[in-house]
PDB file of C-alpha atoms in Angstrom:
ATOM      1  CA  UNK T   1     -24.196  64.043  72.530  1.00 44.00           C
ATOM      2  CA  UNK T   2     -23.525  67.475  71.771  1.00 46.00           C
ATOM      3  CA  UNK T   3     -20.103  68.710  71.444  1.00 49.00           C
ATOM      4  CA  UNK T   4     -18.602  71.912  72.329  1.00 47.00           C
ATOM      5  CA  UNK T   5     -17.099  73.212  68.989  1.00 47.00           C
ATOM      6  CA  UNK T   6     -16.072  76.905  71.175  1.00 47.00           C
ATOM      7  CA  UNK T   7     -12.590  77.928  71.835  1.00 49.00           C
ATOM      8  CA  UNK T   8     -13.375  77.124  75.392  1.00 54.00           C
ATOM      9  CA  UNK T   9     -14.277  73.640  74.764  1.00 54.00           C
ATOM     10  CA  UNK T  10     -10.566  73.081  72.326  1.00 63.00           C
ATOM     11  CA  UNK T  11      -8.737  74.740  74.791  1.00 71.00           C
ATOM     12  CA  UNK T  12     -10.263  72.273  77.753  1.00 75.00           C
ATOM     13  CA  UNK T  13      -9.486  69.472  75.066  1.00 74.00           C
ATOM     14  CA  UNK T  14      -5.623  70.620  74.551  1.00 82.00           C
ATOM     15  CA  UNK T  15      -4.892  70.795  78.325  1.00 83.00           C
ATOM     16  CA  UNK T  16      -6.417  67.246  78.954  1.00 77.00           C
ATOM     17  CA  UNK T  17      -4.306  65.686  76.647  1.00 81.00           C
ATOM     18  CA  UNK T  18      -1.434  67.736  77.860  1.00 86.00           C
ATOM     19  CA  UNK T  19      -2.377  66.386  81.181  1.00 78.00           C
ATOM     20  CA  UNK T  20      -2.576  62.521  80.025  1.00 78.00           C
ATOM     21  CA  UNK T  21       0.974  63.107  77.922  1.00 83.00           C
ATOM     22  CA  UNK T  22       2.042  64.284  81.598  1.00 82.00           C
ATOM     23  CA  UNK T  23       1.026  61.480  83.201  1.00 78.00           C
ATOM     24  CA  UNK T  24       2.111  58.877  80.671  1.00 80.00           C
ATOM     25  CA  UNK T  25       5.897  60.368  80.996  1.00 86.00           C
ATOM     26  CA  UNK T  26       6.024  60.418  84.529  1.00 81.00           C
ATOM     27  CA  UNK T  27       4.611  56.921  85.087  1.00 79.00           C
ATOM     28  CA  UNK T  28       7.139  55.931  82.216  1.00 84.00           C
ATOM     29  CA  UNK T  29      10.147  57.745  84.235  1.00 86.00           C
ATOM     30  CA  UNK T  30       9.105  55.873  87.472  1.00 82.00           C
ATOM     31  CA  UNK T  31       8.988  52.686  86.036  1.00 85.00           C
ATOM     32  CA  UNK T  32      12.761  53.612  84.588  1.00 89.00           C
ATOM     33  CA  UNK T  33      13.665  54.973  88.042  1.00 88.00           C
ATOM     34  CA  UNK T  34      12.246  51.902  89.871  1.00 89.00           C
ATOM     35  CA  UNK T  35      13.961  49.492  86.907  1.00 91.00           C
ATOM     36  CA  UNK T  36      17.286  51.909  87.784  1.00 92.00           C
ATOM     37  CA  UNK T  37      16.916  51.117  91.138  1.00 89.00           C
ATOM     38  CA  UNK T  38      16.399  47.711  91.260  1.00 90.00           C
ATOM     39  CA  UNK T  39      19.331  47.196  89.238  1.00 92.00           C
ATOM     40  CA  UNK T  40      21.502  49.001  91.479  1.00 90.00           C
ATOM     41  CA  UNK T  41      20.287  46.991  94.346  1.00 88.00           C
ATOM     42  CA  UNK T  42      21.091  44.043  92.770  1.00 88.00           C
ATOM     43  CA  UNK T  43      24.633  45.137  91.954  1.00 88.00           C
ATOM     44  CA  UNK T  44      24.760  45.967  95.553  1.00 84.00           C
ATOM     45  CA  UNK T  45      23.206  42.699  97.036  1.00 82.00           C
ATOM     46  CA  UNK T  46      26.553  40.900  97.425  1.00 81.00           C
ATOM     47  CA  UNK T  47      28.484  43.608  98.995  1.00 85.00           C
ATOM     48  CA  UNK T  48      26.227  45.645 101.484  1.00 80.00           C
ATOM     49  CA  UNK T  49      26.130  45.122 104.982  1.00 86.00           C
ATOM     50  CA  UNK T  50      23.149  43.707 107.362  1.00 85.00           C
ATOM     51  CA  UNK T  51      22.095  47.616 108.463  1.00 87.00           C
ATOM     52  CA  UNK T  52      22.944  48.872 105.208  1.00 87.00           C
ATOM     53  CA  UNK T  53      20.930  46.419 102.917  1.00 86.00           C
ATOM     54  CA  UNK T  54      18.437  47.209 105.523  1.00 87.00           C
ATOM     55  CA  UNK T  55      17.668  50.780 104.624  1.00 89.00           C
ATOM     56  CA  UNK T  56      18.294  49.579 101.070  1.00 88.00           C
ATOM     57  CA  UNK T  57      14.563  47.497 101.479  1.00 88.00           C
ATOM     58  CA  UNK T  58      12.920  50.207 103.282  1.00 90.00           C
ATOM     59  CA  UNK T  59      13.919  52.864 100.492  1.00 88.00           C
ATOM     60  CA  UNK T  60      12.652  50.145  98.184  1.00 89.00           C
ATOM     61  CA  UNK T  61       9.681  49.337  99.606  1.00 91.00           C
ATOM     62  CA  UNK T  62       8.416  53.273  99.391  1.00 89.00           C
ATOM     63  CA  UNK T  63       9.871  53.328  95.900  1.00 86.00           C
ATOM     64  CA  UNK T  64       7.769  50.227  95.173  1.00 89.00           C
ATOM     65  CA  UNK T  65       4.374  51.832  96.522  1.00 90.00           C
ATOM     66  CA  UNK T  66       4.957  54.680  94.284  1.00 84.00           C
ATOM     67  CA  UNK T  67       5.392  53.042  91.117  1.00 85.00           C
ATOM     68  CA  UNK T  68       2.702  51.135  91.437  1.00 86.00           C
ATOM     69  CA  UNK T  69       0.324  53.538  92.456  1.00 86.00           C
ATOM     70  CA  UNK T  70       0.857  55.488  89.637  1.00 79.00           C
ATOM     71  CA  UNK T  71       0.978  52.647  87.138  1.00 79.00           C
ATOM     72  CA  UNK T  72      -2.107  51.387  88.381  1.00 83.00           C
ATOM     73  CA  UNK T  73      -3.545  55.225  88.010  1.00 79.00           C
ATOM     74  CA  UNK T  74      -2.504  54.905  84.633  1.00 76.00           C
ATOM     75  CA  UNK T  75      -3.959  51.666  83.787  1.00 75.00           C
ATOM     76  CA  UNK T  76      -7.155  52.454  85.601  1.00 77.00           C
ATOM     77  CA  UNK T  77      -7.383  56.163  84.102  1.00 73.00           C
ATOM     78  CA  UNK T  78      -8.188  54.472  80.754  1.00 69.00           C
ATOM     79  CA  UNK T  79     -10.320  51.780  81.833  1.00 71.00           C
ATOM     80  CA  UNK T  80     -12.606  53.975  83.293  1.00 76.00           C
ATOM     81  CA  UNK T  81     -12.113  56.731  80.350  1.00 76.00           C
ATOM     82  CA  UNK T  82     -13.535  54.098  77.996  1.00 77.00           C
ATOM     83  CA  UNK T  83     -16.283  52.692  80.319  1.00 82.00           C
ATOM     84  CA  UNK T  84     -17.485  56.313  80.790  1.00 84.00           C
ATOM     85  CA  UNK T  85     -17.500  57.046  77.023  1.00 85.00           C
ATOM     86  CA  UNK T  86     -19.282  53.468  76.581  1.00 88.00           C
ATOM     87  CA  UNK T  87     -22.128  54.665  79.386  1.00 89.00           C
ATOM     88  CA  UNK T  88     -22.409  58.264  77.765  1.00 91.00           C
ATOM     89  CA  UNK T  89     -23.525  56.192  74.456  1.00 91.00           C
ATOM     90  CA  UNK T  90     -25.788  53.831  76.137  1.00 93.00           C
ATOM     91  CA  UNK T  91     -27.697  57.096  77.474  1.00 93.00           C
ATOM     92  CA  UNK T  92     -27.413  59.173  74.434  1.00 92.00           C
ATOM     93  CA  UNK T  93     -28.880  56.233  72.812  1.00 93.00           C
ATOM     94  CA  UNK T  94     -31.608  56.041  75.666  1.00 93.00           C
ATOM     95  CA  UNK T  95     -32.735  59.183  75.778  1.00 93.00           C
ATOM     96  CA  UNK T  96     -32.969  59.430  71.867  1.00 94.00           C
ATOM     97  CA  UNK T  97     -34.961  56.391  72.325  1.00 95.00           C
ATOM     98  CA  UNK T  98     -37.633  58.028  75.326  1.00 94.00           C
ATOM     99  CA  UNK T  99     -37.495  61.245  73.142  1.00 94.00           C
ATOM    100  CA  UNK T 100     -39.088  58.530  70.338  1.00 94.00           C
ATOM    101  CA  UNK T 101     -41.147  57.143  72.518  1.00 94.00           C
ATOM    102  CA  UNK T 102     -42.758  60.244  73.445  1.00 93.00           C
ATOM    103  CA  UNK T 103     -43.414  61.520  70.512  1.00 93.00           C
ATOM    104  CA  UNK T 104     -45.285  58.417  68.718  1.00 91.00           C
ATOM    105  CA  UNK T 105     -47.361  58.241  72.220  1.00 90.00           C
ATOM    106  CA  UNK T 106     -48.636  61.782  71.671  1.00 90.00           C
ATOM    107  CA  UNK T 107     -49.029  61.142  68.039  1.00 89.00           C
ATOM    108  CA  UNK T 108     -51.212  58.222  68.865  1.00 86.00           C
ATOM    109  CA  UNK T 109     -53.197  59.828  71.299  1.00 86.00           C
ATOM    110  CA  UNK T 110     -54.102  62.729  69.077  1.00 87.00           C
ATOM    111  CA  UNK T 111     -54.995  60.357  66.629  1.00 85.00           C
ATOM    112  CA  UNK T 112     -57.114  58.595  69.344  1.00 84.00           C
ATOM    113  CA  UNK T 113     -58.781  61.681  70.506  1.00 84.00           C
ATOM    114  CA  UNK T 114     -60.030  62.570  66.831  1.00 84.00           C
ATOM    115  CA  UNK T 115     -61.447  59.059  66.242  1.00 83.00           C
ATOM    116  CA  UNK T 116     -63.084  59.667  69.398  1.00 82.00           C
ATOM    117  CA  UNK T 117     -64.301  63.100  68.172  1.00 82.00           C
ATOM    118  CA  UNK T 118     -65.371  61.505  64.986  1.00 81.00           C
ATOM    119  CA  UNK T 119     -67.247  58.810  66.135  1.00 80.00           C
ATOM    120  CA  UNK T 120     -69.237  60.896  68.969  1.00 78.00           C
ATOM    121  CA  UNK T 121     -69.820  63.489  66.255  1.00 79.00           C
ATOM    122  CA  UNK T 122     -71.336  60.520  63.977  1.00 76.00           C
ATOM    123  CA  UNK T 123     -73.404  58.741  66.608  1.00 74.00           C
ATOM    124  CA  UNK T 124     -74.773  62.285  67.735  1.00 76.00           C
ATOM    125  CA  UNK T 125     -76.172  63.018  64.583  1.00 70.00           C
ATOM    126  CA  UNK T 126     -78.040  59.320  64.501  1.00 61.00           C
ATOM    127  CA  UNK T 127     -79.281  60.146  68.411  1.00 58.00           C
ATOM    128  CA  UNK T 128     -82.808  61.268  67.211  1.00 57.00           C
ATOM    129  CA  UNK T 129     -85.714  60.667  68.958  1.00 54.00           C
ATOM    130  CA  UNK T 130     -88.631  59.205  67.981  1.00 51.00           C
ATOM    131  CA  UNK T 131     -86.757  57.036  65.083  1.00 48.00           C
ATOM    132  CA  UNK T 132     -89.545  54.928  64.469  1.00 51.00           C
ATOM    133  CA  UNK T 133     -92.101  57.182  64.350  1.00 48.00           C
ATOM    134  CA  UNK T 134     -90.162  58.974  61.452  1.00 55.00           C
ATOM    135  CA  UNK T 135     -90.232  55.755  58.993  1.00 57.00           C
ATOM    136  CA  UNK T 136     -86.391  54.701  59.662  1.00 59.00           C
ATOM    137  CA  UNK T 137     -86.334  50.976  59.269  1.00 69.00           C
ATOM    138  CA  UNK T 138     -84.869  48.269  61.800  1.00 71.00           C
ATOM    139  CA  UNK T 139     -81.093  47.803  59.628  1.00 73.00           C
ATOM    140  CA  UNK T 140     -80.800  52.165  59.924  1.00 75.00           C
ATOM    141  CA  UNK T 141     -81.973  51.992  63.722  1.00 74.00           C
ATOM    142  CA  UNK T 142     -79.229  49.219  64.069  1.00 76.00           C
ATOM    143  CA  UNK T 143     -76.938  51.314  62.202  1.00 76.00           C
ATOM    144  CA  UNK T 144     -77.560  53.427  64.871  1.00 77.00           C
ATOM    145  CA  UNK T 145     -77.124  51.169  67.601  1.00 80.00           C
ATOM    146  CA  UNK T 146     -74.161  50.182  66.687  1.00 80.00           C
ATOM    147  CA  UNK T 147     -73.084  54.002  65.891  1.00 79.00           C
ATOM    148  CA  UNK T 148     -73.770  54.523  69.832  1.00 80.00           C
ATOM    149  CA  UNK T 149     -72.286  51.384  70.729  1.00 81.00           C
ATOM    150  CA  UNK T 150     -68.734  52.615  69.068  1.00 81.00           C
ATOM    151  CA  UNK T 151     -69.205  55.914  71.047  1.00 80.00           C
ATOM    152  CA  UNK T 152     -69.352  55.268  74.243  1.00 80.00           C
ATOM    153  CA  UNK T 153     -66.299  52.465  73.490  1.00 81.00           C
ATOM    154  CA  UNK T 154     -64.474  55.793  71.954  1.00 80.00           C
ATOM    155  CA  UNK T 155     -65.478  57.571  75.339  1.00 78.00           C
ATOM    156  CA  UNK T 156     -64.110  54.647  77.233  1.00 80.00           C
ATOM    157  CA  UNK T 157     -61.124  54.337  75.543  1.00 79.00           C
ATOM    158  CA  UNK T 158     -59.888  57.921  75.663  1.00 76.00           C
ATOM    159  CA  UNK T 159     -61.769  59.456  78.378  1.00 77.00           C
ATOM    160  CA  UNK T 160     -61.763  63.208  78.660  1.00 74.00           C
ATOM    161  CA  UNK T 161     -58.515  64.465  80.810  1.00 63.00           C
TER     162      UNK T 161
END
């Protein structure tokens, strides 16, 4: 993965963790605000009246969904921080792998296209005609054969594109 070493890149860096120091403090003052809260309901849970107490539970209750909205933002902020920086690796790692994988197939290919080249070129030069009329004995015109044989398996195993 390739990092961004530019003053861009530090400044982006600076003002995302002055954004996460952000949002750690003001989930940690809610949670003191809802703790505050609570308390002072419960100080005020003997002496409050019916319509009173009431409003007391509805302020609550909206208090309540705050907090834990932005608790559970927290939480799940760095859950998914780390299982983005886990996938990241996993494809770094996967595309350094493909990059691999590319390379040693065209390696092996070339390599497959000059033993092709080299065995054509060979069994060309034994493709003369008349072989026995020229003295060459049955192990050289097997030589031969064989020489052919090998070509056209070269031929059939990396055919022209």
């Amino acid at each position: 993965m390739v990092q961004d070493t530019t003053s861009n890149g530090s400044e982006d860096g600076a003002t995302e963790r002055i954004r996460g120091v952000a949002a750690v403090i003001v989930a940690i003052a809610l949670l003191l605000g809802f703790a505050g809260l609570v308390a002072y309901l419960i100080g005020k849970a003997g002496t409050a009246t019916d319509g009173t107490w009431s409003r007391y539970v509805y302020l609550f209750g909206a208090v309540e969904a705050l907090v834990f909205t932005a608790v559970g933002w927290l939480f799940g902020r760095e859950v998914n921080r780390q299982a983005v920086q886990s996938a990241e690796a996993r494809a770094d790692l996967a595309t350094d792998k493909a990059e691999e994988a590319a390379t040693n197939a065209a390696t092996q290919e070339a390599k497959g296209r000059a033993l092709r080249a080299a065995v054509e070129a060979r069994a060309a030069g034994s493709d003369q005609p008349d072989a026995e009329e020229q003295g060459i004995s049955g192990a050289e015109q097997a030589d031969r054969e064989q020489m052919r044989e090998l070509a056209a398996l070269a031929r059939a195993l990396f055919p022209d594109r």
